[in-house]
Coordinates of C-alpha atoms and ligand atoms in Angstrom, one line a residue:
X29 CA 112.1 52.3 103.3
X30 CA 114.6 52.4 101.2
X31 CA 114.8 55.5 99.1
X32 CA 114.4 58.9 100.2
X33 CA 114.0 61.9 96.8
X34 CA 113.6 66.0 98.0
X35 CA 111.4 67.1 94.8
X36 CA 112.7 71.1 95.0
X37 CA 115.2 72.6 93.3
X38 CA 115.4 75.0 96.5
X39 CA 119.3 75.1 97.5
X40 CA 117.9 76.1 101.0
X41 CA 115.3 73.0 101.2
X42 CA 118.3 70.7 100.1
X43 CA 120.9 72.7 103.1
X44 CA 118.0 72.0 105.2
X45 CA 117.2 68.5 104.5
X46 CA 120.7 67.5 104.3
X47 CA 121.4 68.5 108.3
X48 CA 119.3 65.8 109.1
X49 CA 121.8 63.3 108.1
X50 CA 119.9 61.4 105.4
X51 CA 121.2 60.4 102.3
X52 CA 118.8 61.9 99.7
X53 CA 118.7 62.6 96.1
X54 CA 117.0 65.8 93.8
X55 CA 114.6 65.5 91.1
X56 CA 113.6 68.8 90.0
X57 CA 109.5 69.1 89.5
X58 CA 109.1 70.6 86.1
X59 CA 104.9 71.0 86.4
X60 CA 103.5 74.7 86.4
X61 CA 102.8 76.4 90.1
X62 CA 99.4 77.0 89.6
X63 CA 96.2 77.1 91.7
X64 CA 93.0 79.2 92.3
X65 CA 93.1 78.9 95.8
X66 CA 93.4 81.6 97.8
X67 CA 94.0 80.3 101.4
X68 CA 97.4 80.4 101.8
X69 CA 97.9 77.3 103.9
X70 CA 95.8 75.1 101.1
X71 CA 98.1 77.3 98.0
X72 CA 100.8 75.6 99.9
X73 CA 99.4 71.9 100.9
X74 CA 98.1 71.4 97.1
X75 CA 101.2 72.4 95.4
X76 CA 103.6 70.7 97.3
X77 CA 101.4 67.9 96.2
X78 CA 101.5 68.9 92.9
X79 CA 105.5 69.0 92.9
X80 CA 105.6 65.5 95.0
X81 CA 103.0 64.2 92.0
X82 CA 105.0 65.6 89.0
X83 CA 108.6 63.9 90.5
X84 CA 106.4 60.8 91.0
X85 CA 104.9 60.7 87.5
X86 CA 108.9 61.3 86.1
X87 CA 110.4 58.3 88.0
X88 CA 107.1 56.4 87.8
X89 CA 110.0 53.7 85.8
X90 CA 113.0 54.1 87.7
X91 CA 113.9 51.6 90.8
X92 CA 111.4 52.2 93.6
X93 CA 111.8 55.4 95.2
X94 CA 109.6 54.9 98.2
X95 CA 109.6 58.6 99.6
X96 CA 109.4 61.7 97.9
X97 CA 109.1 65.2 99.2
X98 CA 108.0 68.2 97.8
X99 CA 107.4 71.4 99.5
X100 CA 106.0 75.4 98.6
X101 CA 106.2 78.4 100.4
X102 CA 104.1 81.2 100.3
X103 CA 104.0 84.5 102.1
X104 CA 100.8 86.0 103.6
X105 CA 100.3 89.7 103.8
X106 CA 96.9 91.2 105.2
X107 CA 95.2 88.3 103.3
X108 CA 97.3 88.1 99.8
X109 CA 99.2 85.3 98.9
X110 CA 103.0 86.8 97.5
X111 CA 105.0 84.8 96.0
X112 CA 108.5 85.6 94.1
X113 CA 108.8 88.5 92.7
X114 CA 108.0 88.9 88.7
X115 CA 110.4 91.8 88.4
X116 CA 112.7 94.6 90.5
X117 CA 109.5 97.1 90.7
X118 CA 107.7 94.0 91.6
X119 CA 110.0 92.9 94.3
X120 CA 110.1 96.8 95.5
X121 CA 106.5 97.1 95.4
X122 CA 106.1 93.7 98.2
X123 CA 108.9 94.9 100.2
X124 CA 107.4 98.5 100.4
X125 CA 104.4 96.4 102.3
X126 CA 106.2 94.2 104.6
X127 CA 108.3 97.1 105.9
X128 CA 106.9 97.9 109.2
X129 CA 104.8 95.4 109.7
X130 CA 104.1 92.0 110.6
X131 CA 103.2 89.3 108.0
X132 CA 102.8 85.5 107.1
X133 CA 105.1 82.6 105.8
X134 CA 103.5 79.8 105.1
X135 CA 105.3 76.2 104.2
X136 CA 103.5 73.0 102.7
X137 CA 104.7 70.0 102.5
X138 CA 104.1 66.6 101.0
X139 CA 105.1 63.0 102.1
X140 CA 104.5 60.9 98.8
X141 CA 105.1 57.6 100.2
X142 CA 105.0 54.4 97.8
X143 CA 103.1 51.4 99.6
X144 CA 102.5 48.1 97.7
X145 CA 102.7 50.0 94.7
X146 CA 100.8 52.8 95.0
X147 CA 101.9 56.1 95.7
X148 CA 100.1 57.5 99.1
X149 CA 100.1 61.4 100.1
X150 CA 100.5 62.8 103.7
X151 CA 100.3 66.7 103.3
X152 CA 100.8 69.2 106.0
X153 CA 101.6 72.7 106.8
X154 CA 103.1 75.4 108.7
X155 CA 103.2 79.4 109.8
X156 CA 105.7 81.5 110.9
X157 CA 105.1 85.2 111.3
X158 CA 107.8 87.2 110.7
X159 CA 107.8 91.4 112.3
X160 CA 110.3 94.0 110.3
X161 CA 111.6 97.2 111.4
X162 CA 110.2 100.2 108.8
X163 CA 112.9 100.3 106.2
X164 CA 113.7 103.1 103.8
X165 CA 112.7 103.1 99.6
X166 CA 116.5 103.7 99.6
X167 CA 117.5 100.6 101.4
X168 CA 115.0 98.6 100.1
X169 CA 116.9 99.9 96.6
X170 CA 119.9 98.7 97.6
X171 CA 118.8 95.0 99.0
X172 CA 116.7 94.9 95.6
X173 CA 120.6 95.3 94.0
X174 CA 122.0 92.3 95.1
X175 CA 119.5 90.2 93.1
X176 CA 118.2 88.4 96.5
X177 CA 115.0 88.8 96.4
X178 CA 114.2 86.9 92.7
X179 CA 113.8 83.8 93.2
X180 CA 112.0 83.7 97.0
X181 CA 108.6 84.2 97.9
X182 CA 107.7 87.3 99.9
X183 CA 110.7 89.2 98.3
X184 CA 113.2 88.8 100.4
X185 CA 115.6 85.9 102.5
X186 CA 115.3 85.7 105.6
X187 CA 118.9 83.8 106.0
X188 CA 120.7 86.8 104.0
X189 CA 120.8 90.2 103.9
X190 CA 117.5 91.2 104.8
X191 CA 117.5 89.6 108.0
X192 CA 119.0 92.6 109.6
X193 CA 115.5 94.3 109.6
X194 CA 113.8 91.6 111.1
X195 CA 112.3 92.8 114.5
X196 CA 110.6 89.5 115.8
X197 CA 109.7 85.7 114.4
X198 CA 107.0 83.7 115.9
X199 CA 107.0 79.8 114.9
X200 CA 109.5 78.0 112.9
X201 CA 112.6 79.7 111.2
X202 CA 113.4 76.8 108.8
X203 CA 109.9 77.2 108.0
X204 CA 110.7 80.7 106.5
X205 CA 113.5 79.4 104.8
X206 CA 111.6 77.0 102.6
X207 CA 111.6 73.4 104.8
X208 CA 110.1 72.8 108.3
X209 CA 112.2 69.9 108.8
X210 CA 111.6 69.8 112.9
X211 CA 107.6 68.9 111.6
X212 CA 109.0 67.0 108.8
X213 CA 110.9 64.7 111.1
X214 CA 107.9 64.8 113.7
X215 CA 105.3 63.8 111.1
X216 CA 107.4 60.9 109.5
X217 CA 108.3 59.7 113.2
X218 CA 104.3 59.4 113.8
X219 CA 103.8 57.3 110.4
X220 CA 106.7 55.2 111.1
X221 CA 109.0 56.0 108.8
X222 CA 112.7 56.2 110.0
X223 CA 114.5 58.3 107.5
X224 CA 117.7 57.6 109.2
X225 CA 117.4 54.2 107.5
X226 CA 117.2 55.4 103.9
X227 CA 119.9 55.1 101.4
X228 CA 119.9 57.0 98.0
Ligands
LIG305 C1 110.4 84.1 102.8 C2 111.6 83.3 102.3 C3 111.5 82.5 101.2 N1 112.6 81.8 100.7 C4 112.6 80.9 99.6 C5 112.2 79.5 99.9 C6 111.8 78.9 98.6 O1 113.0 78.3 98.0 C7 111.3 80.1 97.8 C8 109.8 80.0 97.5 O2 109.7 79.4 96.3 P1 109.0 77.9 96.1 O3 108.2 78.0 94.9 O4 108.4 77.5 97.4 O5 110.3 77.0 95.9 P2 111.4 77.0 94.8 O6 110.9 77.5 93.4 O7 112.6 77.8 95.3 O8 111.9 75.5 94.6 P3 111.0 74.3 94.1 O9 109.7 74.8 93.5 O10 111.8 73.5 93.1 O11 110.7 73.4 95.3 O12 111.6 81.3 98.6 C9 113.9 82.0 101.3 O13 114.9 81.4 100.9 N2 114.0 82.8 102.4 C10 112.9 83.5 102.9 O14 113.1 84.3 103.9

């Protein structure tokens, strides 16, 4: 293995990849986030594929990147998929629904993994549910202020200021964060690949 690419332009996924201790590089997928599935664990699987796929196709001339890794994260409430927010009524409107209640994060991730050549996909993913305490229209106002909530799935960050209101987490918290590196690291141990040994 020599080369090791993270195809997000998550700051959280790159934090979390980079307390590993690998060397890695970025390559931003550019491809639409599409899909008319509605489980939310395959929404996830098929377009971190999608992202791992687009990267791939972009550095298909490059010097041989043997790993790339592209991830998605839904959330899952009472059988909708919600992902980022289009607007502020938007974000108001998920948050108004997750108040008070327990719901679904869901992470996918791909392993693209080039082998003689050919580019080889390893796909998995991951829950976490995630409880809040019942919070106000009025605070849910004010968390909607600091402009937080735009670009994550669900509405909200778990890592910032809305995780004052969270009453209980079952599974992995990186997961809600955008990576599940503990299974990430697991799942490359069992195929063998030691990203420890990977340079840029
Ligand atoms: C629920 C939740 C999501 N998120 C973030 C993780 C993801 O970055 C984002 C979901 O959007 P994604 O589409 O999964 O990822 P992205 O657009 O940020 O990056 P890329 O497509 O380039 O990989 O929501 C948090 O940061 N905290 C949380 O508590």
């Amino acid at each position: 293995m020599e080369k090791i690419v993270l195809a997000s332009g998550s700051p959280r996924r790159k934090e979390l990849l980079a307390r590993t201790g690998v060397d890695f590089s970025v390559v931003v997928s550019n491809g639409e986030e599409n899909t008319n599935l509605t489980d939310p664990a395959e929404t996830v699987e098929k377009l971190s594929q999608d992202k791992a796929i687009s990267v791939a196709d972009r550095l298909e001339n490059e010097s041989e990147p043997c790993l790339i890794i592209g991830a998605d994260t839904v959330v899952a409430f009472e059988g909708k998929i919600l992902g980022k927010p289009s607007d502020e009524e938007d974000a108001l409107d998920t948050l108004l629904k997750l108040q008070g209640k327990s719901h679904q994060v869901y992470t996918g991730v791909t392993l693209l993994v080039k082998e003689q050549g050919i580019w080889k996909p390893y796909t998995f993913s991951e829950r976490t549910d995630v409880e809040f305490y019942p919070v106000s229209r009025e605070e849910l106002l004010e968390y909607i202020k600091t402009g937080e909530p735009m670009d994550k799935a669900g509405s909200y960050g778990i890592q910032g200021k809305f995780g004052i209101y969270v009453k209980g987490i079952c599974g992995d918290y990186n997961n809600v964060v955008g990576l599940p590196v503990g299974r990430l690291i697991y799942e490359l141990k069992k195929m063998k690949i030691n990203i420890r040994g990977m340079r840029k």
